[in-house]
XYZ file of C-alpha atoms in Angstrom:
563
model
C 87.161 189.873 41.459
C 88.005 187.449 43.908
C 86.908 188.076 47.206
C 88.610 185.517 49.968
C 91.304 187.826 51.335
C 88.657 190.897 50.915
C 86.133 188.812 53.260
C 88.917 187.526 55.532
C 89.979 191.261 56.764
C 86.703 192.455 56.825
C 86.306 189.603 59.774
C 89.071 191.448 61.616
C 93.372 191.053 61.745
C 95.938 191.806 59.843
C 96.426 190.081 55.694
C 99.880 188.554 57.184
C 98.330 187.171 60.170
C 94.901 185.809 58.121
C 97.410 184.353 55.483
C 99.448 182.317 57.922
C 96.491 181.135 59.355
C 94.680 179.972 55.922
C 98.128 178.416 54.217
C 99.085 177.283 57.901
C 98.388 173.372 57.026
C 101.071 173.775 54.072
C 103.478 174.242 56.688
C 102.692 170.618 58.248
C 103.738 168.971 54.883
C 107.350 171.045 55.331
C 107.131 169.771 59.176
C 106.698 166.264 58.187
C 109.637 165.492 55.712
C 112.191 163.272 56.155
C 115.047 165.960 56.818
C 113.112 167.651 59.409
C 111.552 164.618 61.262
C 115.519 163.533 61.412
C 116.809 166.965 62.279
C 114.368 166.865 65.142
C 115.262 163.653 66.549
C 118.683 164.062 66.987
C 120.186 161.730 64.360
C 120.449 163.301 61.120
C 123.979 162.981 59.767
C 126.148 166.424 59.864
C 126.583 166.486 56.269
C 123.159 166.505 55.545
C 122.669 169.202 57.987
C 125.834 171.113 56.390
C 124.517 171.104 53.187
C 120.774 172.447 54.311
C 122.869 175.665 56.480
C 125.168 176.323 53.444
C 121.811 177.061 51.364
C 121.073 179.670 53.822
C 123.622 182.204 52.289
C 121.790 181.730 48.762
C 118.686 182.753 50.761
C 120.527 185.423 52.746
C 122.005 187.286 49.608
C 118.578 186.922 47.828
C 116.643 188.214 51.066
C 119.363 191.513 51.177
C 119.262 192.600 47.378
C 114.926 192.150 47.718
C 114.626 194.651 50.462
C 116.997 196.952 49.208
C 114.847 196.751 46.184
C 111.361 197.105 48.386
C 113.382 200.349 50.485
C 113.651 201.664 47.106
C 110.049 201.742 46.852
C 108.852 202.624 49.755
C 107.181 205.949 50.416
C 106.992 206.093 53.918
C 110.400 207.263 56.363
C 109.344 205.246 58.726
C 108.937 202.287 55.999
C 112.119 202.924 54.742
C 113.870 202.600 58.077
C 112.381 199.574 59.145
C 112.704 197.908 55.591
C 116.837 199.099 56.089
C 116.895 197.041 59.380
C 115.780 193.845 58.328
C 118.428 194.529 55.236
C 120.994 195.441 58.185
C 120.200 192.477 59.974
C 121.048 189.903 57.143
C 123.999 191.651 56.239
C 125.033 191.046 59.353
C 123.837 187.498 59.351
C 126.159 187.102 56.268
C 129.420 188.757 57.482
C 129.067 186.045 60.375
C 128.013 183.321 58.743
C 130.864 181.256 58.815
C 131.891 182.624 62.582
C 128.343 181.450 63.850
C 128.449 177.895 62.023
C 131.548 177.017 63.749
C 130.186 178.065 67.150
C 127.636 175.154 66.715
C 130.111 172.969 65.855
C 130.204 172.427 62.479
C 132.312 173.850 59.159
C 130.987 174.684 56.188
C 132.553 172.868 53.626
C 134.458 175.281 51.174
C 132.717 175.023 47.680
C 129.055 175.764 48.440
C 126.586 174.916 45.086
C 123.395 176.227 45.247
C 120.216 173.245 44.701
C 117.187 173.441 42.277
C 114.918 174.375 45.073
C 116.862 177.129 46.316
C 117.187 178.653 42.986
C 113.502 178.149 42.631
C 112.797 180.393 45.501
C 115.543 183.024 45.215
C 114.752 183.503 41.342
C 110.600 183.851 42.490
C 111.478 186.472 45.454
C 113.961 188.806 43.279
C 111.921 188.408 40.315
C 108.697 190.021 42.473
C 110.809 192.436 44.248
C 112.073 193.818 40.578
C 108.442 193.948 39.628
C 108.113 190.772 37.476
C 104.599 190.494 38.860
C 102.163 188.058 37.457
C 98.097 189.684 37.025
C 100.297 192.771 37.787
C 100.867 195.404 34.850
C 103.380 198.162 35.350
C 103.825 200.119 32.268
C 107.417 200.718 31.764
C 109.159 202.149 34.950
C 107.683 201.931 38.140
C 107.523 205.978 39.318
C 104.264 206.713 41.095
C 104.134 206.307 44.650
C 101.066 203.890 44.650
C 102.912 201.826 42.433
C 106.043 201.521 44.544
C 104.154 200.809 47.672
C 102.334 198.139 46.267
C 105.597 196.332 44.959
C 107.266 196.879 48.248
C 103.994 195.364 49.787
C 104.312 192.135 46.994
C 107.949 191.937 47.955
C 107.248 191.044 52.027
C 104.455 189.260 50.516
C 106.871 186.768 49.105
C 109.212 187.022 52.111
C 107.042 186.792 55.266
C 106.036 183.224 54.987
C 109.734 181.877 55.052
C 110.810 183.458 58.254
C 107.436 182.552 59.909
C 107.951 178.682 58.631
C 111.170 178.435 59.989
C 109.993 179.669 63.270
C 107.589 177.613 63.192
C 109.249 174.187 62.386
C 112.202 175.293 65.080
C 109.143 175.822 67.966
C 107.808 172.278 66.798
C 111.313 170.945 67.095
C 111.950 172.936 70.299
C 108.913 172.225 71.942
C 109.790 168.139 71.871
C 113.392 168.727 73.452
C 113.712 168.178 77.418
C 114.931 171.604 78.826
C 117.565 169.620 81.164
C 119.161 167.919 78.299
C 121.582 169.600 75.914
C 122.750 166.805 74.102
C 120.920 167.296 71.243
C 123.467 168.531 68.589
C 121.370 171.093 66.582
C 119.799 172.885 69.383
C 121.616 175.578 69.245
C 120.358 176.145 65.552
C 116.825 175.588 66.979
C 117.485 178.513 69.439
C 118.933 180.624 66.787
C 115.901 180.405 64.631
C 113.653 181.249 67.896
C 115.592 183.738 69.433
C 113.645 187.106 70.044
C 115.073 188.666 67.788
C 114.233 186.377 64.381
C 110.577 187.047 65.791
C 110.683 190.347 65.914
C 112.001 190.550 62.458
C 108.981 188.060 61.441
C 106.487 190.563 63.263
C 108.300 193.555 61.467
C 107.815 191.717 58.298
C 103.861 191.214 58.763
C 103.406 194.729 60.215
C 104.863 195.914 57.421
C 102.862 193.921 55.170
C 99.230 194.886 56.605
C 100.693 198.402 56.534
C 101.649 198.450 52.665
C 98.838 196.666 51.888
C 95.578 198.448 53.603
C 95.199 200.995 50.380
C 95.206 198.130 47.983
C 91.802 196.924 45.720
C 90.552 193.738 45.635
C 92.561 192.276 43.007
C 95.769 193.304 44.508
C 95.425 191.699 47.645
C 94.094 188.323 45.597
C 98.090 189.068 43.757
C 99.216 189.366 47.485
C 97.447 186.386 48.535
C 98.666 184.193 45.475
C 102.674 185.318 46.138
C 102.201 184.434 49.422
C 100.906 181.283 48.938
C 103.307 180.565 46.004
C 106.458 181.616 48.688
C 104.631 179.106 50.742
C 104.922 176.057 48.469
C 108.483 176.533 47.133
C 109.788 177.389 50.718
C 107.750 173.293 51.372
C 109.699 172.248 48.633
C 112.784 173.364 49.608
C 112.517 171.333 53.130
C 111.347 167.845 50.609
C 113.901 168.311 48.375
C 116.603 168.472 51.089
C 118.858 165.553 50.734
C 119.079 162.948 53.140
C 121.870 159.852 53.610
C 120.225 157.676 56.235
C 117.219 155.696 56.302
C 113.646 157.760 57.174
C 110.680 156.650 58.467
C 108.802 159.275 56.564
C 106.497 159.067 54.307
C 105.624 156.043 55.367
C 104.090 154.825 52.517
C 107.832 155.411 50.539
C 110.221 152.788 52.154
C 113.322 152.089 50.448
C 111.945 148.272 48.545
C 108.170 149.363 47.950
C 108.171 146.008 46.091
C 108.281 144.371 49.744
C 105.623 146.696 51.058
C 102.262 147.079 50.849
C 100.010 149.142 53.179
C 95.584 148.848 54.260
C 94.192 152.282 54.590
C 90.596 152.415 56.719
C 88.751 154.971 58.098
C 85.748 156.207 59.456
C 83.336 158.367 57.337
C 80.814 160.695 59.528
C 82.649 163.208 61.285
C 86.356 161.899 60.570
C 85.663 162.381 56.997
C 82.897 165.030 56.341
C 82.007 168.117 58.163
C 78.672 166.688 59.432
C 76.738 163.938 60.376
C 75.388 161.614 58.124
C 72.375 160.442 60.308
C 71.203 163.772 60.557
C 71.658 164.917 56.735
C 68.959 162.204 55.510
C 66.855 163.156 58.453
C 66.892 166.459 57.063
C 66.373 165.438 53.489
C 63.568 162.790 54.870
C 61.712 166.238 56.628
C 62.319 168.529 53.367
C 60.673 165.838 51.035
C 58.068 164.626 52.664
C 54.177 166.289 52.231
C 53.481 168.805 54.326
C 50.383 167.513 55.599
C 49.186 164.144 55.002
C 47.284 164.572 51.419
C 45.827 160.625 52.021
C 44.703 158.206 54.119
C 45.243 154.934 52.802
C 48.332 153.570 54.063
C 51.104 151.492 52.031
C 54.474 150.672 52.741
C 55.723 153.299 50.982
C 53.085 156.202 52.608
C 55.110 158.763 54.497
C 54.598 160.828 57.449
C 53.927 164.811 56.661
C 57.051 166.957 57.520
C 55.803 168.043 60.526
C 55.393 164.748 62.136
C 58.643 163.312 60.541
C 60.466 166.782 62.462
C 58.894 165.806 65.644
C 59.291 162.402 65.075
C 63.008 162.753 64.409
C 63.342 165.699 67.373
C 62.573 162.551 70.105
C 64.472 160.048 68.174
C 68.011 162.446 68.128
C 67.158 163.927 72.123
C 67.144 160.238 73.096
C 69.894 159.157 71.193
C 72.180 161.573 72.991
C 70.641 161.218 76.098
C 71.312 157.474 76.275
C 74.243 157.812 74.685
C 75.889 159.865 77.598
C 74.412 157.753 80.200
C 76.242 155.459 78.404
C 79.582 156.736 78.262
C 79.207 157.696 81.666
C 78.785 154.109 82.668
C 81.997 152.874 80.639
C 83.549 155.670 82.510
C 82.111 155.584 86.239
C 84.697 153.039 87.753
C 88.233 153.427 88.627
C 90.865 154.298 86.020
C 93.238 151.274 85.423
C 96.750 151.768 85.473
C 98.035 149.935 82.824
C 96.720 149.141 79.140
C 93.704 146.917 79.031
C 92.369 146.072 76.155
C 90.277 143.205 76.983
C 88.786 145.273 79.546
C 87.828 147.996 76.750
C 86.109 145.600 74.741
C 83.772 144.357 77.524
C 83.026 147.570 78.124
C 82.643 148.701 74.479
C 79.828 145.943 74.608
C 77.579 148.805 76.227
C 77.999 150.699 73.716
C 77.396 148.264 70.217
C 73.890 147.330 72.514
C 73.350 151.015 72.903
C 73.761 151.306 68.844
C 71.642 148.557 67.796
C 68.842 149.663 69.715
C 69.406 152.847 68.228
C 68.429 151.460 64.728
C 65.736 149.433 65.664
C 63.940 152.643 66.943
C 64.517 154.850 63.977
C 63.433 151.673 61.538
C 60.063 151.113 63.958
C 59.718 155.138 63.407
C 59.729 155.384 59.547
C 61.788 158.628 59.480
C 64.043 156.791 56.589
C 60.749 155.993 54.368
C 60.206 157.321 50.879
C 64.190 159.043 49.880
C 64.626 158.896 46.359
C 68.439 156.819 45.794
C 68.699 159.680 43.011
C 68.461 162.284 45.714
C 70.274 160.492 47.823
C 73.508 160.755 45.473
C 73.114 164.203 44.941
C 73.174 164.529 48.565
C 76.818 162.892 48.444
C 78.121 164.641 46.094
C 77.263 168.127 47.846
C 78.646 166.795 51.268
C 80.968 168.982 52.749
C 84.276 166.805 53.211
C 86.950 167.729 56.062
C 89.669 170.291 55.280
C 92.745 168.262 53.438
C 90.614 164.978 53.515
C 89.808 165.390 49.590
C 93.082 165.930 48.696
C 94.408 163.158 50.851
C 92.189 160.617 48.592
C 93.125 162.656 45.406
C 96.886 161.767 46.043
C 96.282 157.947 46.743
C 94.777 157.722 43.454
C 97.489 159.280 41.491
C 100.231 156.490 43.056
C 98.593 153.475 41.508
C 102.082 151.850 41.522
C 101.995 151.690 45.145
C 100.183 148.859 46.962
C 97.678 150.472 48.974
C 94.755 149.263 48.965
C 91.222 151.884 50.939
C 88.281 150.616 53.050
C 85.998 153.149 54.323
C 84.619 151.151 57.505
C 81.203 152.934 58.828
C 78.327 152.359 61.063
C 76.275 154.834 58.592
C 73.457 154.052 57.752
C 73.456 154.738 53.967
C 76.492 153.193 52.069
C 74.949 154.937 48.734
C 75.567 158.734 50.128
C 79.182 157.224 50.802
C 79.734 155.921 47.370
C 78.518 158.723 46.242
C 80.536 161.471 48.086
C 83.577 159.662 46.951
C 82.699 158.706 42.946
C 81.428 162.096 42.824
C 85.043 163.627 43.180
C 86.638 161.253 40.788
C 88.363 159.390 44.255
C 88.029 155.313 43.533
C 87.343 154.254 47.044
C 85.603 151.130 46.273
C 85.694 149.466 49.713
C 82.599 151.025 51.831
C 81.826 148.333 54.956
C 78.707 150.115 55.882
C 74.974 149.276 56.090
C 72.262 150.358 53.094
C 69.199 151.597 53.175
C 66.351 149.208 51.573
C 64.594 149.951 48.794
C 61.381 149.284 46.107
C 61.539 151.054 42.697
C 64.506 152.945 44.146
C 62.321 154.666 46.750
C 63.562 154.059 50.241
C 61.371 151.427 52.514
C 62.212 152.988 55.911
C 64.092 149.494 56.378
C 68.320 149.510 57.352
C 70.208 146.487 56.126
C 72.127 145.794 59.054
C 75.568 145.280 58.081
C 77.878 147.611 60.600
C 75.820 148.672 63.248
C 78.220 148.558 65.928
C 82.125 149.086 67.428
C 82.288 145.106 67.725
C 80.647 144.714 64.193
C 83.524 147.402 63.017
C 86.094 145.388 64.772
C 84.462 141.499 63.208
C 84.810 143.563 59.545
C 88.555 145.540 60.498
C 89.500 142.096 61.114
C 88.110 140.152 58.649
C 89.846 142.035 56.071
C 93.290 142.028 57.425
C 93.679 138.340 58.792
C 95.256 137.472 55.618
C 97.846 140.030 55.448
C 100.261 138.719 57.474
C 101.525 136.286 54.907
C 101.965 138.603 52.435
C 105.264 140.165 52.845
C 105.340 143.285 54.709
C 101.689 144.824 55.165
C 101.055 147.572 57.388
C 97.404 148.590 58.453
C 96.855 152.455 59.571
C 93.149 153.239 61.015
C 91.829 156.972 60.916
C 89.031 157.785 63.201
C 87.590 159.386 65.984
C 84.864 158.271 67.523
C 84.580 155.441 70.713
C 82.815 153.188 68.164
C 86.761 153.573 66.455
C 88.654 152.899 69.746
C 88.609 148.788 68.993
C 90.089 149.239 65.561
C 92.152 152.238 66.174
C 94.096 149.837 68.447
C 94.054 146.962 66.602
C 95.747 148.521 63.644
C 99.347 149.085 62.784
C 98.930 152.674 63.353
C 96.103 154.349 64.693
C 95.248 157.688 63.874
C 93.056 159.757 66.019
C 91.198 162.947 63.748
C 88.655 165.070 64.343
C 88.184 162.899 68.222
C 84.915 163.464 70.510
C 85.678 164.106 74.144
C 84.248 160.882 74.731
C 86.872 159.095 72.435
C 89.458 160.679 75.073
C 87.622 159.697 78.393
C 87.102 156.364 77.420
C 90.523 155.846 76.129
C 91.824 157.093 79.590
C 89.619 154.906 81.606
C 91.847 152.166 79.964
C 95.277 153.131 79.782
C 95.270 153.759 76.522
C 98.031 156.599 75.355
C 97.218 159.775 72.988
C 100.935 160.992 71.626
C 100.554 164.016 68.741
C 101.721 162.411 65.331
C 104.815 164.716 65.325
C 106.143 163.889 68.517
C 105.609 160.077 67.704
C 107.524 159.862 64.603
C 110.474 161.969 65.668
C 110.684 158.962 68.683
C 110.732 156.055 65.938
C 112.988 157.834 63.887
C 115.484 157.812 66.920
C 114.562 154.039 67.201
C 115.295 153.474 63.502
C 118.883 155.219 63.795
C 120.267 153.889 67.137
C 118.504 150.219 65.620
C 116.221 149.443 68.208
C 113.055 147.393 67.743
C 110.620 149.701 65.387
C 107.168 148.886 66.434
C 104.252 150.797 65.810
C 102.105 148.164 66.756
C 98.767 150.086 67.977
C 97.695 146.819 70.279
C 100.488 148.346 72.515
C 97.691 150.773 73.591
C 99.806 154.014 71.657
C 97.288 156.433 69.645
C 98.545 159.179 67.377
C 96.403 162.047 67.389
C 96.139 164.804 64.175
C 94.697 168.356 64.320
C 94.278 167.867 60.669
C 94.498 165.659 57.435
C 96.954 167.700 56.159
C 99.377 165.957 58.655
C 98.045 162.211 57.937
C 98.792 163.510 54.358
C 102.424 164.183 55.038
C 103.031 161.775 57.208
C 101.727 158.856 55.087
C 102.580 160.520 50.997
C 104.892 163.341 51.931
C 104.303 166.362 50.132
């Protein structure tokens, strides 16, 4: 039996609040197509827009006939009722359909043909609401009260996720417009979609849901889990496969002449890529290998300190790293903010820090906490890291669209460029470009010794830029940087596009201290799509001083390969 959803409620909440939350980074990729980012700058053509609201009866009539099918099943009055209401409410929606469209300005054009996508969903909701239920066996007619229940339950299970994506692309959307400005032509849609009312009937929805659904076993709330999920991904496809007639800035690694276009990915690995630290993982695996007391004497190169000492050892190495580390940051940060961009002025003073980093490294080679890791063990290490939420799949998707022209670099001041290699290999992603330094060694055994390749932000920068001075002359080459760290600030910057993931607090003050500007992704692209449109000057240019910050790689995923 699975047992995801089963933990999830024991941790407290509702199943239709815990399921939003854990599928909420499929919503980004619905967020992030080109018919949305367009819809929420302002420029996408009315036809376009026509077409997407005339799909809304298909969804309207299929919504109706699937809770008159769930009242049907219900056991409850009080189910019944509020199941009737939301069924009220779309008739409603229907018998005005054409009256409300007007009243924003537009007219439905007269012979309305429903799309792929939209038959997609509409066939997947009415087939679950007439009990066509996969790992779900009803024998012959559904007539026991559990039975009904638990259909009603997989019925909002297949509905809730559609009204809560549209309120939440419409609040995205909303959230960007300036409150004294009505000029935007599809606001009042945007209102309409997060009017009090629509979220009530969202809330009704999930109450409803985590009431149906409280008696059911495991297994049926893994079925729950798995429509809800599944509503999820067609309701995503519905927004990509919306058709568009202008030109999109999204995905950006899709332009209309790919033959012209060819894009440099790089990004940082510890922290922006895995979960953890790599510094302090082959500490760790340094303390668990070594002896536990020291079983010899005679000392060779490759002699190791017992675990005990190697702890300690790496306990005052880590305290002072941090400690100097701050003082650091607080000295890059100490004078007066400057009011405009300066890079030049960020560079001097990210010279403090690439000292600070070297020294770093010189202690822990002096200390021989790196002495005596097996390479083998090393690997294994790799392949067990713990990658970022979406990051794995990001990769996954680059190496399916070997047509494309994009070429990875995974630029790091880690110490190890093995446990790199390996984290990526070990998933099947072909990320063959690690900048990073390497660990000696003799007979594969680690000498405590750091070949010093990129110890520092400057050193970063030297490599960023030595592999990009060429691209210039090669037709149309874009560079995007992901990191988020101050040792990523120089080539965040320098890049194209600069993506900010996973960012310290020190990333931010630093950036601050020189002018430099943190706009979400989101808000960012719906501006250049506006730019693209009225046929302004599109510049991403990140030298400007302009970062674009993520909450997650879901959204560098749709933003850069759509969904």
């Amino acid at each position: 039996m699975g047992m995801g959803v089963v933990d999830e409620l024991e941790g407290g909440g509702g199943i239709a609040r815990r399921l939003w939350i854990k599928f909420r980074n499929e919503s980004v990729f619905a967020l992030y197509t080109p018919f949305v980012v367009c819809l929420a700058s302002g420029v996408l053509d009315p036809q376009s827009f026509l077409h997407f609201v005339s799909q809304d009866i298909y969804y309207l009539q299929a919504f109706s006939h699937a809770y008159e099918l769930a009242e049907e099943c219900a056991d409850d009055d009080d189910d019944k009722i509020a199941i009737r209401n939301l069924r009220k409410r779309v008739s409603r929606k229907l018998n005005t359909h054409d009256e409300t469209v007007r009243e924003w300005g537009f007219e439905l054009p007269s012979e309305i043909v429903s799309d792929k996508a939209t038959v997609k969903y509409t066939d997947f909701l009415l087939a679950i609401a007439s009990g066509k239920v996969e790992g779900e066996k009803f024998r012959g007619k559904i007539a026991t009260p559990f039975e009904k229940t638990k259909l009603a339950a997989y019925t909002l299970a297949a509905v809730g996720p559609c009204l809560r994506l549209y309120a939440f692309i419409s609040n995205e959307i909303l959230a960007l417009q300036d409150p004294d400005q009505s000029n935007h032509i599809y606001k009042k849609w945007f209102n309409s979609l997060s009017a009090q009312r629509f979220e009530e009937a969202a809330i009704q929805i999930e109450d409803l849901l985590d009431k149906l659904s409280v008696c059911l076993t495991g297994e049926e709330l893994e079925i729950i889990e798995k429509l809800y999920h599944r509503a999820m991904k067609l309701e995503v496809k519905f927004f990509s496969a919306q058709p568009i007639l202008q030109q999109t800035i999204a995905p950006f690694s899709q332009p209309h002449d790919p033959a012209e276009q060819s894009l440099s990915i790089f990004c940082d690995f510890d922290i922006t890529c895995t979960a953890i630290d790599s510094s302090a993982l082959l500490a760790e695996m340094a303390i668990r290998t070594a002896p536990k007391t020291d079983v010899n004497g005679c000392e060779t190169q490759l002699s190791r300190m017992c675990s005990a000492d190697l702890l300690s050892t790496w306990s005052v190495l880590s305290s002072q790293y941090t400690e100097e580390y701050e003082q650091c940051i607080e000295s890059i940060t100490g004078a007066e903010k400057v009011e405009e961009f300066n890079y030049e002025g960020l560079c001097r003073a990210i010279e403090q820090l690439s000292d600070f980093e070297k020294r770093a490294n010189s202690r822990v080679i002096k200390s021989g906490v790196l002495k005596g890791l097996n390479l083998e063990d090393i690997k294994r290490a790799g392949e067990h890291l713990i990658l970022q939420d979406g990051c794995e799949g990001f990769f996954q998707e680059i190496v399916k669209r070997e047509n494309q022209k994009t070429d990875i670099h995974v630029l790091s001041y880690c110490w190890c460029g093995d446990l790199i290699r390996s984290a990526f290999s070990s998933r099947d992603l072909r990320v063959r470009n690690v900048h990073s330094n390497e660990l000696a060694y003799e007979d594969f055994i680690t000498t405590g010794d750091i070949i010093k390749k990129v110890e520092s932000p400057l050193e970063k920068l030297q490599a960023f830029t030595d592999y990009t001075k060429g691209n210039n002359e090669i037709g149309k080459h874009s560079t995007i940087y992901i990191g988020g760290s101050v040792g990523d600030l120089l080539c965040l910057l320098k890049a194209d596009i600069g993506i900010v993931v996973s960012s310290s607090s020190s990333l931010r003050r630093v950036g601050d201290q020189f002018g430099v500007s943190f706009v979400p992704l989101f808000s960012g692209l719906v501006n250049k799509q506006k730019e693209l449109i009225e046929g302004r000057s599109l510049n991403w240019k990140g030298s400007s001083g302009i970062l674009y910050t993520v909450s997650s790689w879901a959204e560098i995923h749709a933003f850069l390969l759509g969904s």
